[in-house]
Coordinates of C-alpha atoms in Angstrom, one line a residue:
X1 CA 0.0 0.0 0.0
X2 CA 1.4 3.5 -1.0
X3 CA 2.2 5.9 1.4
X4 CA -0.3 8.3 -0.1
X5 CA -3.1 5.5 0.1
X6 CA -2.3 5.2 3.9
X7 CA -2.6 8.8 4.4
X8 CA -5.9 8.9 3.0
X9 CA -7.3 6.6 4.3
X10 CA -6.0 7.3 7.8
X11 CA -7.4 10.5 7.2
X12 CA -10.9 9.1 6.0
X13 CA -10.9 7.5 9.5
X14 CA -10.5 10.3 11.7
X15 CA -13.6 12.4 9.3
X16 CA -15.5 9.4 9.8
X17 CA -15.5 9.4 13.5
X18 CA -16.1 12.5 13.4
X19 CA -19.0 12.9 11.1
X20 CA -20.6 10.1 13.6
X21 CA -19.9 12.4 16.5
X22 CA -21.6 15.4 15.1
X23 CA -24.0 13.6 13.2
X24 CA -24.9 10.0 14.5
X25 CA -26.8 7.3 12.3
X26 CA -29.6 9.5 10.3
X27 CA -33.2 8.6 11.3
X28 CA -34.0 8.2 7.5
X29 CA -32.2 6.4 4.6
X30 CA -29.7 4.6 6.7
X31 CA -27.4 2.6 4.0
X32 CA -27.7 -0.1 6.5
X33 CA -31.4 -0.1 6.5
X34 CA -30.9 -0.5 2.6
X35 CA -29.1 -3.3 3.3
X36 CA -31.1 -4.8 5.5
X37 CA -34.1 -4.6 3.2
X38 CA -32.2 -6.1 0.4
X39 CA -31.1 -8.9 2.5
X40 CA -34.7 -9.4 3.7
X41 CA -35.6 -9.5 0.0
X42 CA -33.0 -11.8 -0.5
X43 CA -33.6 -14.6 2.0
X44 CA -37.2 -15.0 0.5
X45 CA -35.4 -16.8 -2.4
X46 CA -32.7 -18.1 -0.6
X47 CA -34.0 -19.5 3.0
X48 CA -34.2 -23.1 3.6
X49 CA -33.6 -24.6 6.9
X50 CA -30.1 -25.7 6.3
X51 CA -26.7 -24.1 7.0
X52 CA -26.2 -24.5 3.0
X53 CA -28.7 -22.2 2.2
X54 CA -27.3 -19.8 4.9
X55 CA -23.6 -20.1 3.9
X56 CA -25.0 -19.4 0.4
X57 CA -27.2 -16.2 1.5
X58 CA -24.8 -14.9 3.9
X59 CA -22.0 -15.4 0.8
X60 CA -23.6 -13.6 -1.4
X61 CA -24.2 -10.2 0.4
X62 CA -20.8 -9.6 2.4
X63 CA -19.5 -10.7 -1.0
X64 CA -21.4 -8.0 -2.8
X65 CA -20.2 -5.5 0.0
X66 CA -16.3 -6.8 -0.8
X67 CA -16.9 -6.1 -4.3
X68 CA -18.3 -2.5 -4.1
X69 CA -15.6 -1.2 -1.4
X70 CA -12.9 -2.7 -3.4
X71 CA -14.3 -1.1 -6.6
X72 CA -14.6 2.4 -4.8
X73 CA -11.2 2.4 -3.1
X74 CA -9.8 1.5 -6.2
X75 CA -11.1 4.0 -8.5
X76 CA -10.8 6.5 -5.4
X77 CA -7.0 5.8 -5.3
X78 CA -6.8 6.7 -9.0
X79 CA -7.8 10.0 -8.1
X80 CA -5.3 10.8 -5.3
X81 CA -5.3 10.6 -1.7
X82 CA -8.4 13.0 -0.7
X83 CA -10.7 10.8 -2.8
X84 CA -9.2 7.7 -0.7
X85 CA -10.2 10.1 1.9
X86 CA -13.4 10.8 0.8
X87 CA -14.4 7.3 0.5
X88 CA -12.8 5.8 3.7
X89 CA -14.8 8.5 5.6
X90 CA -18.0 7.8 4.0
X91 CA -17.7 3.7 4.9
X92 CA -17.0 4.7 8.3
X93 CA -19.7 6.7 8.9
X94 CA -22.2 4.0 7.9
X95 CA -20.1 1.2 9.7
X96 CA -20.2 3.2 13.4
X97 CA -22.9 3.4 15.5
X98 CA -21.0 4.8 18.8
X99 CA -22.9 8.4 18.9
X100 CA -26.6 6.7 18.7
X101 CA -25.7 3.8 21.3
X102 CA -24.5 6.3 23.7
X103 CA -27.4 8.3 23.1
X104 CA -29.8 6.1 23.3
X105 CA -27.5 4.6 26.6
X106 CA -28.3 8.5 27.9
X107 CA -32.0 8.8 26.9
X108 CA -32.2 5.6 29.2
X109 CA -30.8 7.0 32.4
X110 CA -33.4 9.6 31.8
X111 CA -36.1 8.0 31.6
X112 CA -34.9 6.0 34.6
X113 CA -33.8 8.8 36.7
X114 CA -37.5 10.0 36.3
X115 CA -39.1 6.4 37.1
X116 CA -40.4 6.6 33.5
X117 CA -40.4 2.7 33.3
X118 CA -42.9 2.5 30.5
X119 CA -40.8 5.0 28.7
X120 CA -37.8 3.4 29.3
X121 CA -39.4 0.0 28.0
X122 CA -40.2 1.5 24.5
X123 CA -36.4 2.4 24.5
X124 CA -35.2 -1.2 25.1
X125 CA -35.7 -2.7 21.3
X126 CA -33.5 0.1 20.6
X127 CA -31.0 -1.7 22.4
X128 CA -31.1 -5.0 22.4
X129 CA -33.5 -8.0 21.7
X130 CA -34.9 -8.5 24.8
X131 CA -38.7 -8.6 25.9
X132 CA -39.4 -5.5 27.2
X133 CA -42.6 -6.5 29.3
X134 CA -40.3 -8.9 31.5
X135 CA -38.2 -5.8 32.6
X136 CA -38.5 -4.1 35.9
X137 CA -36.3 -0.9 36.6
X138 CA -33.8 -3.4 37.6
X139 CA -33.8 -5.3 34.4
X140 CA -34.0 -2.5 32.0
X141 CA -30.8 -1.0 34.4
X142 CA -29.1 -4.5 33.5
X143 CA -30.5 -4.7 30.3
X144 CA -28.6 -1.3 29.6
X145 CA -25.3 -1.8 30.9
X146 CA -24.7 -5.3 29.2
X147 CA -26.0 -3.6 26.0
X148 CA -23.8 -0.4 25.9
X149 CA -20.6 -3.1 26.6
X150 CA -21.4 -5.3 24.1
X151 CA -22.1 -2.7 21.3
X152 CA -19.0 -0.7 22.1
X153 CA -17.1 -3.3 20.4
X154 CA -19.9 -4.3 17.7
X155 CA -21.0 -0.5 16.7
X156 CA -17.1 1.0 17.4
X157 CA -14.2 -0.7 17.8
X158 CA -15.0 -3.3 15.5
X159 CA -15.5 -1.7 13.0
X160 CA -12.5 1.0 13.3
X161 CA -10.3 -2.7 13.6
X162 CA -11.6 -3.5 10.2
X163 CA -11.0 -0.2 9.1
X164 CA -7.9 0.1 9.6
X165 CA -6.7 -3.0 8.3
X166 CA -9.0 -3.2 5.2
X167 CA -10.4 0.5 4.1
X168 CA -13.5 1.1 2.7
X169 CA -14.2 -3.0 1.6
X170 CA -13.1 -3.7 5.4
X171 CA -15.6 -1.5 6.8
X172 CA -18.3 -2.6 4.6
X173 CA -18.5 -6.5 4.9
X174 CA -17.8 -5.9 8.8
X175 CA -21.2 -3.9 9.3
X176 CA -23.1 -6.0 6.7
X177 CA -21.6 -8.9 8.9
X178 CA -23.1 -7.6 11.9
X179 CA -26.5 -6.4 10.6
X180 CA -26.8 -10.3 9.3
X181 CA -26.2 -11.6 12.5
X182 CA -28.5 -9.1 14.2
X183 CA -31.3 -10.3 11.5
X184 CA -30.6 -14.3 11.4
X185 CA -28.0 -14.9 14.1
X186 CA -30.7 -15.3 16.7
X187 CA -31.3 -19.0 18.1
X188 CA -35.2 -18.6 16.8
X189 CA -36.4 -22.5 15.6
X190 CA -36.5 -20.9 12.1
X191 CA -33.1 -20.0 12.0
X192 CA -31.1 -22.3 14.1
X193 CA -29.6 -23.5 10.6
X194 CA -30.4 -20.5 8.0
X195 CA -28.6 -18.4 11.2
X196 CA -25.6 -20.6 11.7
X197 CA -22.7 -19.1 8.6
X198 CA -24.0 -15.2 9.4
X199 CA -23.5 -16.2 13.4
X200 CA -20.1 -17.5 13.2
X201 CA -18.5 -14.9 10.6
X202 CA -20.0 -12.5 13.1
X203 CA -18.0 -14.0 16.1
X204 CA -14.8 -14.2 13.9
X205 CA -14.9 -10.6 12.8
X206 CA -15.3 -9.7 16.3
X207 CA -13.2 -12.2 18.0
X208 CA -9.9 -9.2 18.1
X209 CA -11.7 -6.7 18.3
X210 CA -13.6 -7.8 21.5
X211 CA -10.5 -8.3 23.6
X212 CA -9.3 -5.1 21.9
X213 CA -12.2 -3.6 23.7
X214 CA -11.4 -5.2 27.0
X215 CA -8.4 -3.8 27.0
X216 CA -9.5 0.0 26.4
X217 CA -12.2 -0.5 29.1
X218 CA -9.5 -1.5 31.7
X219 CA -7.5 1.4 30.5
X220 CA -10.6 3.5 30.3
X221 CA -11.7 3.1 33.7
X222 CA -10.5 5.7 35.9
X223 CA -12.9 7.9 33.9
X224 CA -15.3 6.3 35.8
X225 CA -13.7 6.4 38.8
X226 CA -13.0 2.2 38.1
X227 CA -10.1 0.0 38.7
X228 CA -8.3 -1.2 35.6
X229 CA -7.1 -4.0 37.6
X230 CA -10.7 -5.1 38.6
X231 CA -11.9 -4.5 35.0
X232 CA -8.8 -7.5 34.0
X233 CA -9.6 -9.6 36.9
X234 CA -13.5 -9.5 36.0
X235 CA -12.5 -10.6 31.9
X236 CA -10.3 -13.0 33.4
X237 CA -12.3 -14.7 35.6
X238 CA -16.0 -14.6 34.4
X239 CA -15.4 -13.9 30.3
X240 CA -14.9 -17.8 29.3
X241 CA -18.5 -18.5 31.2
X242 CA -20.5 -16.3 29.2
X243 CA -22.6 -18.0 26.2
X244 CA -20.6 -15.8 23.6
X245 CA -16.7 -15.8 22.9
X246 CA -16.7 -11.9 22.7
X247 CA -19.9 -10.1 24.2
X248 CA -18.0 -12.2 27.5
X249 CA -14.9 -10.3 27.4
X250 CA -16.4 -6.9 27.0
X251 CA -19.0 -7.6 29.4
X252 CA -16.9 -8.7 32.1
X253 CA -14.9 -6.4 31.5
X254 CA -17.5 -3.4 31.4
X255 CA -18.7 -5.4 34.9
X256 CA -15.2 -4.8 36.6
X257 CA -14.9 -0.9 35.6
X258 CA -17.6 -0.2 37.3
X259 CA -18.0 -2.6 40.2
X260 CA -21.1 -3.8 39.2
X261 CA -22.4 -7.4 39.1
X262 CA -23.8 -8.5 35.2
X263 CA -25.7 -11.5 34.3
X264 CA -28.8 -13.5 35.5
X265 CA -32.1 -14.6 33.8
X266 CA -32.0 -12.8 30.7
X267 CA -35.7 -13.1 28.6
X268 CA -35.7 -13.2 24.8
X269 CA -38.7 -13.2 22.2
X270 CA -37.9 -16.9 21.7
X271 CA -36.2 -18.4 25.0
X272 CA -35.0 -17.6 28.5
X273 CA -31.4 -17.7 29.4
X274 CA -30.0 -17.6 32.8
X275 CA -26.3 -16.0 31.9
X276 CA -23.8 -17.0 34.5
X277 CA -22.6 -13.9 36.7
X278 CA -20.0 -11.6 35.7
X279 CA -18.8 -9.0 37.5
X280 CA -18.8 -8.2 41.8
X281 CA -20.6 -5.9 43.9
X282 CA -24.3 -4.7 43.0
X283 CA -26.8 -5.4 40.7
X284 CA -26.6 -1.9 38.2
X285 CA -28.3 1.1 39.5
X286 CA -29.2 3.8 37.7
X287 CA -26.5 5.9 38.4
X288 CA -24.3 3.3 37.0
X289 CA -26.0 3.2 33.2
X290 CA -25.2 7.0 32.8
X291 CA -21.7 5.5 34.1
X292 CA -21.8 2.7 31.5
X293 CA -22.2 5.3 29.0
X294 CA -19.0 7.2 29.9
X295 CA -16.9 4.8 29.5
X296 CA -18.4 3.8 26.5
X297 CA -17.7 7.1 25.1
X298 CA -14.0 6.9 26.5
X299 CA -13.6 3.7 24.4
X300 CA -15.0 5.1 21.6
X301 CA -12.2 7.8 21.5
X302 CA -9.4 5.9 22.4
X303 CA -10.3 3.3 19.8
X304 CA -10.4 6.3 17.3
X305 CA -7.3 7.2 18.1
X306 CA -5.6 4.0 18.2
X307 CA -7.2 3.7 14.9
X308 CA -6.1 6.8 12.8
X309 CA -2.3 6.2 14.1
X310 CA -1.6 2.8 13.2
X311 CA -3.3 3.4 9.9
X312 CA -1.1 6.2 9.4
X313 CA 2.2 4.6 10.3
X314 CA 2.0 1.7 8.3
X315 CA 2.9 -1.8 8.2
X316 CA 6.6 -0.4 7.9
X317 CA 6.6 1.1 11.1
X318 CA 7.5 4.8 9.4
X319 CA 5.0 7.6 9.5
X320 CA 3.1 7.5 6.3
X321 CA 4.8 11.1 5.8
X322 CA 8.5 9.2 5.5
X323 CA 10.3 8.6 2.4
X324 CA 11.2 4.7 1.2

């Protein structure tokens, strides 16, 4: 990769992040909720109930989303570094979601801090993809906290990993990863098998980037008035019980920066879990969500940072700025 091509897109990442910052996901013609229609579209002539037919359906669109952020960064890098830019920036915009989580994270607390629980219920499918009748204050509190961790690596660091290593086509097939497995990657009886191929490329994509994230959040945590050290000892001992290989790590992790206690009977449209405990002290209050949030944000930033430089050095170790 040329030093030019580095530049630019190290630069595309930084005007990504910040469009998201200023801007967050728009409320109306989301390019992700164009891709999510098109995949709905798509799995009425691809679904069978077999792990085939998902393999083939999941193949098709993150190959499709390969293909276009290959074409544009090439014919972007034809053009100079500002168009490289221009096109890195635009992918990461539609890949993060960082801004709207922690704003929807805030507009929680609110409604919590006011003992709005109804309020806060209609805010939960916003969230997650839990069943928001089964939710006391408690729960939604919970609910909230193991949310914010969790998407902090899928809606953030994630996709700035995938960015940095891979551009624009990075970027793309990362987020259309992650919508998939937010549509099909659910344990429902109809898509146990359709589910399976968008499910597993979802926990490979994030299997990095999810200890990345741990390892922000214990630096992160004196921002919260947290103990880094607890944060490590919380992803150390609790992660490996959790059901998943990554929302584990940043849960547990998330758990020990804020001395809370995470996990417990966890409702779903289609099945209860009880998730195994991560995490000591209290249950989370609703101080702590607002908390949650913080640190969140903190990660956010930091992964940004982390981000932009290592794009911008370069695989030879030499600022992009240095001559061969």
């Amino acid at each position: 990769m040329s030093q030019s091509h580095r530049r630019g897109r190290a630069v595309g990442l930084a005007l990504g992040y910040l469009a998201d910052v200023l801007w967050a996901d728009p409320r109306r013609g989301h390019p992700v909720a164009a891709f999510g229609t098109a995949a709905a579209s798509l799995e009425r002539v691809t679904y069978s109930d077999s792990r085939a037919a998902g393999v083939a359906h999941t193949g098709i669109l993150l190959g499709a989303l390969g293909v276009l952020g290959v074409l544009a960064e090439r014919a972007a890098a034809r053009r100079g570094p500002r168009w490289t830019a221009a096109v890195t920036a635009a992918a990461t915009y539609v890949a993060l979601g960082g801004t709207s989580l922690g704003r929807t994270g805030a507009a929680m607390a609110d409604f919590l801090d006011a003992g709005d629980v109804d309020g806060a219920r209609g805010l939960v499918p916003s969230l997650c993809g839990r069943d928001p009748q089964s939710l006391d204050e408690a729960g939604i509190a919970r609910a909230t906290v193991e949310s914010v961790a969790e998407n902090t690596a899928d809606a953030q660091v994630a996709p700035l990993w995938w960015g940095a290593i891979g551009g624009a086509p990075g970027l793309l097939v990362y987020r259309g990863a992650n919508t998939l497995d937010a549509m099909i990657g659910h344990m429902s009886p109809r898509l146990l098998h359709f589910g399976w191929a968008a499910a597993r490329f979802d926990d490979v994509a994030n299997y990095l980037p999810a200890r990345v994230t741990g390892l922000l959040v214990a630096t992160c945590a004196p921002v919260v008035s947290g103990s880094p050290r607890a944060a490590v000892a919380a992803w150390r001992r609790d992660a490996a019980r959790h059901p998943s290989p990554n929302a584990g790590v940043v849960e547990a992790s998330f758990a020990g920066a804020l001395g809370v206690r995470l996990g417990g009977p966890t409702q779903y449209a289609h099945r209860l879990e009880i998730r195994p405990t991560l995490g000591e002290g209290q249950a989370p209050e609703v101080a702590d969500v607002m908390r949650s949030v913080r640190l969140s944000r903190a990660v956010q930033l930091a992964a940004a940072g982390i981000a932009v430089a290592v794009t911008a050095v370069g695989r030879s170790g030499r600022p992009a700025s240095a001559r061969r």
